PDB file of C-alpha atoms in Angstrom:
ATOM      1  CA  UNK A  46     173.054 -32.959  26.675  1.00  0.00           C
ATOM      2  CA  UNK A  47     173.597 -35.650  29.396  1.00  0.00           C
ATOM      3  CA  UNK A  48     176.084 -37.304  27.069  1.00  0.00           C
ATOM      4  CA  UNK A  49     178.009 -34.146  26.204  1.00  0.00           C
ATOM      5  CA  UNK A  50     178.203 -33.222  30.014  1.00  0.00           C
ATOM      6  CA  UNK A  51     179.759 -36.578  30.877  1.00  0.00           C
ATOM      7  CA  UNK A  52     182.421 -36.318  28.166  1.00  0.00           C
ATOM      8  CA  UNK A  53     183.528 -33.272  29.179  1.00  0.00           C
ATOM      9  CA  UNK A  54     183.613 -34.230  32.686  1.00  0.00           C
ATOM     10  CA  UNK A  55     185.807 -37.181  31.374  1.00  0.00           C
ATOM     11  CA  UNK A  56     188.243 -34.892  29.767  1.00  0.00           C
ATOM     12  CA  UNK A  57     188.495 -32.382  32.608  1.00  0.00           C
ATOM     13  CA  UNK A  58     188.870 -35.323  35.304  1.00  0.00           C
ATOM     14  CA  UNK A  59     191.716 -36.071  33.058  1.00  0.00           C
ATOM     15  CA  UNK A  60     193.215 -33.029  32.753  1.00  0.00           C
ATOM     16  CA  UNK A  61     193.576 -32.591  36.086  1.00  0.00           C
ATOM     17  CA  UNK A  62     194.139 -34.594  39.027  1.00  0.00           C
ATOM     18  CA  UNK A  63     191.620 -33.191  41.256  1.00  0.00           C
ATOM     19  CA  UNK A  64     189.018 -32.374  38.687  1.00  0.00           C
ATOM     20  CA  UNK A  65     185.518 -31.578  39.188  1.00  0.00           C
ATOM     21  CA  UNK A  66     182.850 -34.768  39.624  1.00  0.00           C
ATOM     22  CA  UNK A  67     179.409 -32.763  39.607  1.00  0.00           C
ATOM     23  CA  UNK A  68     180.867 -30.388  40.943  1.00  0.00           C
ATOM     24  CA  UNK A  69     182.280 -31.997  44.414  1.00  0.00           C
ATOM     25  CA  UNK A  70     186.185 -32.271  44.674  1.00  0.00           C
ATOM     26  CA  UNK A  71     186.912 -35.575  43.646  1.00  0.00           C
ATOM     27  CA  UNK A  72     187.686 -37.522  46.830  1.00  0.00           C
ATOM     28  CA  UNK A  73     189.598 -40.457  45.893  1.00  0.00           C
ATOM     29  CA  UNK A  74     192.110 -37.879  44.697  1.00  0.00           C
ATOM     30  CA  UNK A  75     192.423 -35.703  47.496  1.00  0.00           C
ATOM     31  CA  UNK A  76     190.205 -33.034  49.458  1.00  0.00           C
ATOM     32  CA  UNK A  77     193.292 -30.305  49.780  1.00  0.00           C
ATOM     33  CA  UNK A  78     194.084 -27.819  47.527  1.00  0.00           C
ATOM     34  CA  UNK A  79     194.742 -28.693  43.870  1.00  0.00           C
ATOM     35  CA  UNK A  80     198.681 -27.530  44.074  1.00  0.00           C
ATOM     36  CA  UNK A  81     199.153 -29.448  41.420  1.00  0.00           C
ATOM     37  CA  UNK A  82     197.047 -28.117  38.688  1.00  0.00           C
ATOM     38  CA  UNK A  83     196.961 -24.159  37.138  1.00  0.00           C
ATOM     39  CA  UNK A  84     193.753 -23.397  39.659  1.00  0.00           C
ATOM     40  CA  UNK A  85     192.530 -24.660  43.128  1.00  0.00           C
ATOM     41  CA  UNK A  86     189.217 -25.267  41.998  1.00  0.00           C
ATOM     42  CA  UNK A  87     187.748 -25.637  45.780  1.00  0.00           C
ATOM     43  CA  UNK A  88     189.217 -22.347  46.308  1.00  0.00           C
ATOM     44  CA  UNK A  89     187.879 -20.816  43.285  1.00  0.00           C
ATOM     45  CA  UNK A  90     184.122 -21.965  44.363  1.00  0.00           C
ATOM     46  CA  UNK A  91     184.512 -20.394  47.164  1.00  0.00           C
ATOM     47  CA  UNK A  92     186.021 -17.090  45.912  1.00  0.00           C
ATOM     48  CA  UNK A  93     183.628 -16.714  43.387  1.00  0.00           C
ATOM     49  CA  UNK A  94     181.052 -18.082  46.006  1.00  0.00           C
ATOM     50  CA  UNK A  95     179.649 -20.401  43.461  1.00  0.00           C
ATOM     51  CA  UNK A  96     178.822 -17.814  41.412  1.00  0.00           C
ATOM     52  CA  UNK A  97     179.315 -18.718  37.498  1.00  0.00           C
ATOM     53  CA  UNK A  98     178.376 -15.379  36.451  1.00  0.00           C
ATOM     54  CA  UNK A  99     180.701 -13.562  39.010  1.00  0.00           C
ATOM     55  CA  UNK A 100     183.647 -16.408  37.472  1.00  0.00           C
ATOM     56  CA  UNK A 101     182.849 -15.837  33.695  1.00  0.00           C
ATOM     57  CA  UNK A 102     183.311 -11.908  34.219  1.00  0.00           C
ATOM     58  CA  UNK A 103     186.427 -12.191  36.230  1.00  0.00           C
ATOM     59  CA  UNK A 104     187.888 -14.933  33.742  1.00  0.00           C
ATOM     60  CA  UNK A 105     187.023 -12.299  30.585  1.00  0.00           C
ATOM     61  CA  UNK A 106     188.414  -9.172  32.473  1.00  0.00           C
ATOM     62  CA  UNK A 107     192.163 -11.782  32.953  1.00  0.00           C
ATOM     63  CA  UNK A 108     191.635 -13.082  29.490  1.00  0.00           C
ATOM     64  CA  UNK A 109     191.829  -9.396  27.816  1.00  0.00           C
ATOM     65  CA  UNK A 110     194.188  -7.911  30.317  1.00  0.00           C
ATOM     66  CA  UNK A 111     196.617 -10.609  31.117  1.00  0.00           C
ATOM     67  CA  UNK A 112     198.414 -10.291  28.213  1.00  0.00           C
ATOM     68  CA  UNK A 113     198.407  -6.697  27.968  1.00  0.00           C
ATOM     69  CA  UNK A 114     200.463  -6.729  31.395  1.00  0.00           C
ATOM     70  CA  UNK A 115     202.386  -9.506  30.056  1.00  0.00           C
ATOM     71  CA  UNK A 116     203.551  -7.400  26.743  1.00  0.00           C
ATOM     72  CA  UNK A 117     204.126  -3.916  29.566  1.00  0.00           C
ATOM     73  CA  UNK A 118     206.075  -7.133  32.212  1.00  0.00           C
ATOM     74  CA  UNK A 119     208.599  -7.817  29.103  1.00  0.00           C
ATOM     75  CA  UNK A 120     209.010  -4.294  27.905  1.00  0.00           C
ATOM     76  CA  UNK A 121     209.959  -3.203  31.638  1.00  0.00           C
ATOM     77  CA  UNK A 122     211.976  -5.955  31.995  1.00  0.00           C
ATOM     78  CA  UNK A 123     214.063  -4.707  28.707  1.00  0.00           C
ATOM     79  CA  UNK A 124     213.844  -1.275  29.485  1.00  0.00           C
ATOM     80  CA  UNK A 125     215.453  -1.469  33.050  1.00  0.00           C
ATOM     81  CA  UNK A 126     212.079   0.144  34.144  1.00  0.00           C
ATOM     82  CA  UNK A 127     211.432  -1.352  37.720  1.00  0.00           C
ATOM     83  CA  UNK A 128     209.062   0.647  38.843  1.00  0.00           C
ATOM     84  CA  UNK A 129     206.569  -0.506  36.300  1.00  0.00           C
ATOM     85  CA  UNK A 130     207.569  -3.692  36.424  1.00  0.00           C
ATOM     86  CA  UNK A 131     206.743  -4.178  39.963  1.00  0.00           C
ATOM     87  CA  UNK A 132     203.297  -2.305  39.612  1.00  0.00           C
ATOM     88  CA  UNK A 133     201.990  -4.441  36.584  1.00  0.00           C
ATOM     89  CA  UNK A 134     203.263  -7.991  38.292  1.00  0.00           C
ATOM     90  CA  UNK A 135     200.910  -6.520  41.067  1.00  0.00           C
ATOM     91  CA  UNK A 136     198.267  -5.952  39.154  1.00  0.00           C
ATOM     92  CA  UNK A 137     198.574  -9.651  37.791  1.00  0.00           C
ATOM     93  CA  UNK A 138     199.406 -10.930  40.680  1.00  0.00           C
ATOM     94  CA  UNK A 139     196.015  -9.535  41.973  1.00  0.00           C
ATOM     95  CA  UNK A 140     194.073 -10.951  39.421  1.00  0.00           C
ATOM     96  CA  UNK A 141     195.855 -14.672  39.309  1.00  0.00           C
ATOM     97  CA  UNK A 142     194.975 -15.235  43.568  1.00  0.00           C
ATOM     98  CA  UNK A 143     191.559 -13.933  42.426  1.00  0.00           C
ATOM     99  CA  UNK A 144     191.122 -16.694  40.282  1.00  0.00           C
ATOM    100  CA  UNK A 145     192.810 -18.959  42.918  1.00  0.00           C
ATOM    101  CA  UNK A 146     196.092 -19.620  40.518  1.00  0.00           C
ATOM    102  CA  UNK A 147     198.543 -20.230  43.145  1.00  0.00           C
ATOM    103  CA  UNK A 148     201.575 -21.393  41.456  1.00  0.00           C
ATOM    104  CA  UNK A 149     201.327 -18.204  38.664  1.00  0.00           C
ATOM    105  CA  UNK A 150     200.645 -15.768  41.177  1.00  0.00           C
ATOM    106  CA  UNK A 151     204.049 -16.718  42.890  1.00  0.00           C
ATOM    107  CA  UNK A 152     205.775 -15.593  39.746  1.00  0.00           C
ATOM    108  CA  UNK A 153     203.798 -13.142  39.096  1.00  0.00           C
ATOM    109  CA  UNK A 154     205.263 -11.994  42.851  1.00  0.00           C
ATOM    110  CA  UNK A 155     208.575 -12.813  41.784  1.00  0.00           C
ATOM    111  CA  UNK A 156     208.152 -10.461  39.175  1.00  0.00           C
ATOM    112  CA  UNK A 157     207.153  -7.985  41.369  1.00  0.00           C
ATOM    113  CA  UNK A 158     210.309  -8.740  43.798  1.00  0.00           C
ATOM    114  CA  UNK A 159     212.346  -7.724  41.290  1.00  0.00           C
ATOM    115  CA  UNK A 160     210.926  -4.595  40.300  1.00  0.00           C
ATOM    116  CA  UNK A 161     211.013  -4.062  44.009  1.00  0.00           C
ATOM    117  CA  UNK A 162     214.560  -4.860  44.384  1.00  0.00           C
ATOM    118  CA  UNK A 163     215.581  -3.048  41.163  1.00  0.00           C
ATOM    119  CA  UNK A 164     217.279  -6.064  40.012  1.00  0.00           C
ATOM    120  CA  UNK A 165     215.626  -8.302  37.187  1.00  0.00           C
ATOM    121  CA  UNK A 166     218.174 -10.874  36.784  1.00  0.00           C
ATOM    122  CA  UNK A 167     218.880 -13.276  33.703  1.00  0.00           C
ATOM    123  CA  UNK A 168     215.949 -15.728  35.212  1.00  0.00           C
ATOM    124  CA  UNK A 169     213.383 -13.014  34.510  1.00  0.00           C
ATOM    125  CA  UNK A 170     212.910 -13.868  30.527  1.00  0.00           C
ATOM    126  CA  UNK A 171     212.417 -17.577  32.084  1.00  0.00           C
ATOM    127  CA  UNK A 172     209.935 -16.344  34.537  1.00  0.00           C
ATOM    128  CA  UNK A 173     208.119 -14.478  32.079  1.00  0.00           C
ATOM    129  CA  UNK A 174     207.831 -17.651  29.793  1.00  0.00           C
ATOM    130  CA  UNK A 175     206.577 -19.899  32.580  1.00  0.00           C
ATOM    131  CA  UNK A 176     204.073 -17.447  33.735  1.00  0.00           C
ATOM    132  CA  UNK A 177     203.153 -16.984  30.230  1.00  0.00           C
ATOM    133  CA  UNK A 178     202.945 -20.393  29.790  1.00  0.00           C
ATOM    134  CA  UNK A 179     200.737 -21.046  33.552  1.00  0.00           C
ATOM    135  CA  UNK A 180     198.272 -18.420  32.218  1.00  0.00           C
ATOM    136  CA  UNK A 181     197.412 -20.639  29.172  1.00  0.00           C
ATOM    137  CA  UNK A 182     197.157 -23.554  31.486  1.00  0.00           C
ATOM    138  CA  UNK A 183     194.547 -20.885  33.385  1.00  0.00           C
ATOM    139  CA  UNK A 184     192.416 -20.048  30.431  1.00  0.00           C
ATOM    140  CA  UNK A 185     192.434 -23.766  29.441  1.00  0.00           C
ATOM    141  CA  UNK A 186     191.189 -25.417  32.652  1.00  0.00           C
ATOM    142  CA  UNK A 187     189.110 -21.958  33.470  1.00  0.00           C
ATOM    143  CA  UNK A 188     187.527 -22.550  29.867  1.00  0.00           C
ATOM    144  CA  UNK A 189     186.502 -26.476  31.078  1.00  0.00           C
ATOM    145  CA  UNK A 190     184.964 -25.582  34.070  1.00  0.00           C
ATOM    146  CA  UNK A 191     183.071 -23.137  32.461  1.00  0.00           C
ATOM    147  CA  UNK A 192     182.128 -25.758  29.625  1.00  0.00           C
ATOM    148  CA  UNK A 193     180.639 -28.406  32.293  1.00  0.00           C
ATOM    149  CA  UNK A 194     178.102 -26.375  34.094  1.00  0.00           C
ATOM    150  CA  UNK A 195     176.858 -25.434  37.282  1.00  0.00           C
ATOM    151  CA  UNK A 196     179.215 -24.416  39.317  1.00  0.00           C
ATOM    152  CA  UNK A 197     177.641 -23.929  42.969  1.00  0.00           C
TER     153      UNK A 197
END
């Protein structure tokens, strides 16, 4: 098990500049937030208060919803339909800071700017992909920390 815990430390530490070192920020990479990678990992520690339970519930309630809103974000988009657009980029906006995923949560609020505004423009489809694309970064680094272990 020791062996198996240190490879996967190896990979995440890869995957990510300020990966987790038993569970300590990794110094000699920075102490700030990871704005870099898909999550702030010191920030989710502290929203989830170290909790791994609290973190495995909140990362299955985004896994099954997120791309529920995602299909409703697209359809709203082609359909003109603002006002739903701007309530379900809320709603994943809401859950993306909850799981301290800066960098998708800002165009998740783009999103919602535009269904605010009434105006999706021609970089909407784009902002849908690369959202799309930051939530399988999510899942994937979410899924590692997960992997490793304790996470108090």
């Amino acid at each position: 098990p020791e062996a198996l815990t240190k490879a996967v430390q190896k990979v995440v530490q890869k995957s990510s500049p300020h990966a987790v070192s038993g569970w300590k920020l990794d110094e000699k990479n920075g102490d700030g937030p990871d704005s870099e990678g898909p999550v702030d990992l010191q920030e989710l520690k502290r929203i989830m208060r170290g909790k791994k339970s609290l973190l495995e519930n909140c990362f299955q309630a985004f896994e099954s919803n997120y791309p529920v809103l995602m299909t409703k974000i697209t359809i709203c988009i082609e359909k003109n339909e603002y006002e739903e657009l701007k309530n379900n980029a809320h709603r994943l906006k809401g859950m993306l800071k909850y799981l301290a995923a800066h960098n998708a949560a800002a165009l998740a609020g783009q999103l919602e700017s535009m269904g605010v505004s009434g105006d999706a423009d021609t970089s909407a489809d784009i902002t849908v992909q690369t959202l799309n694309d930051e939530c399988f970064k999510i899942i994937d680094c979410i899924k590692q920390v997960l992997l490793v272990g304790d996470f108090s």
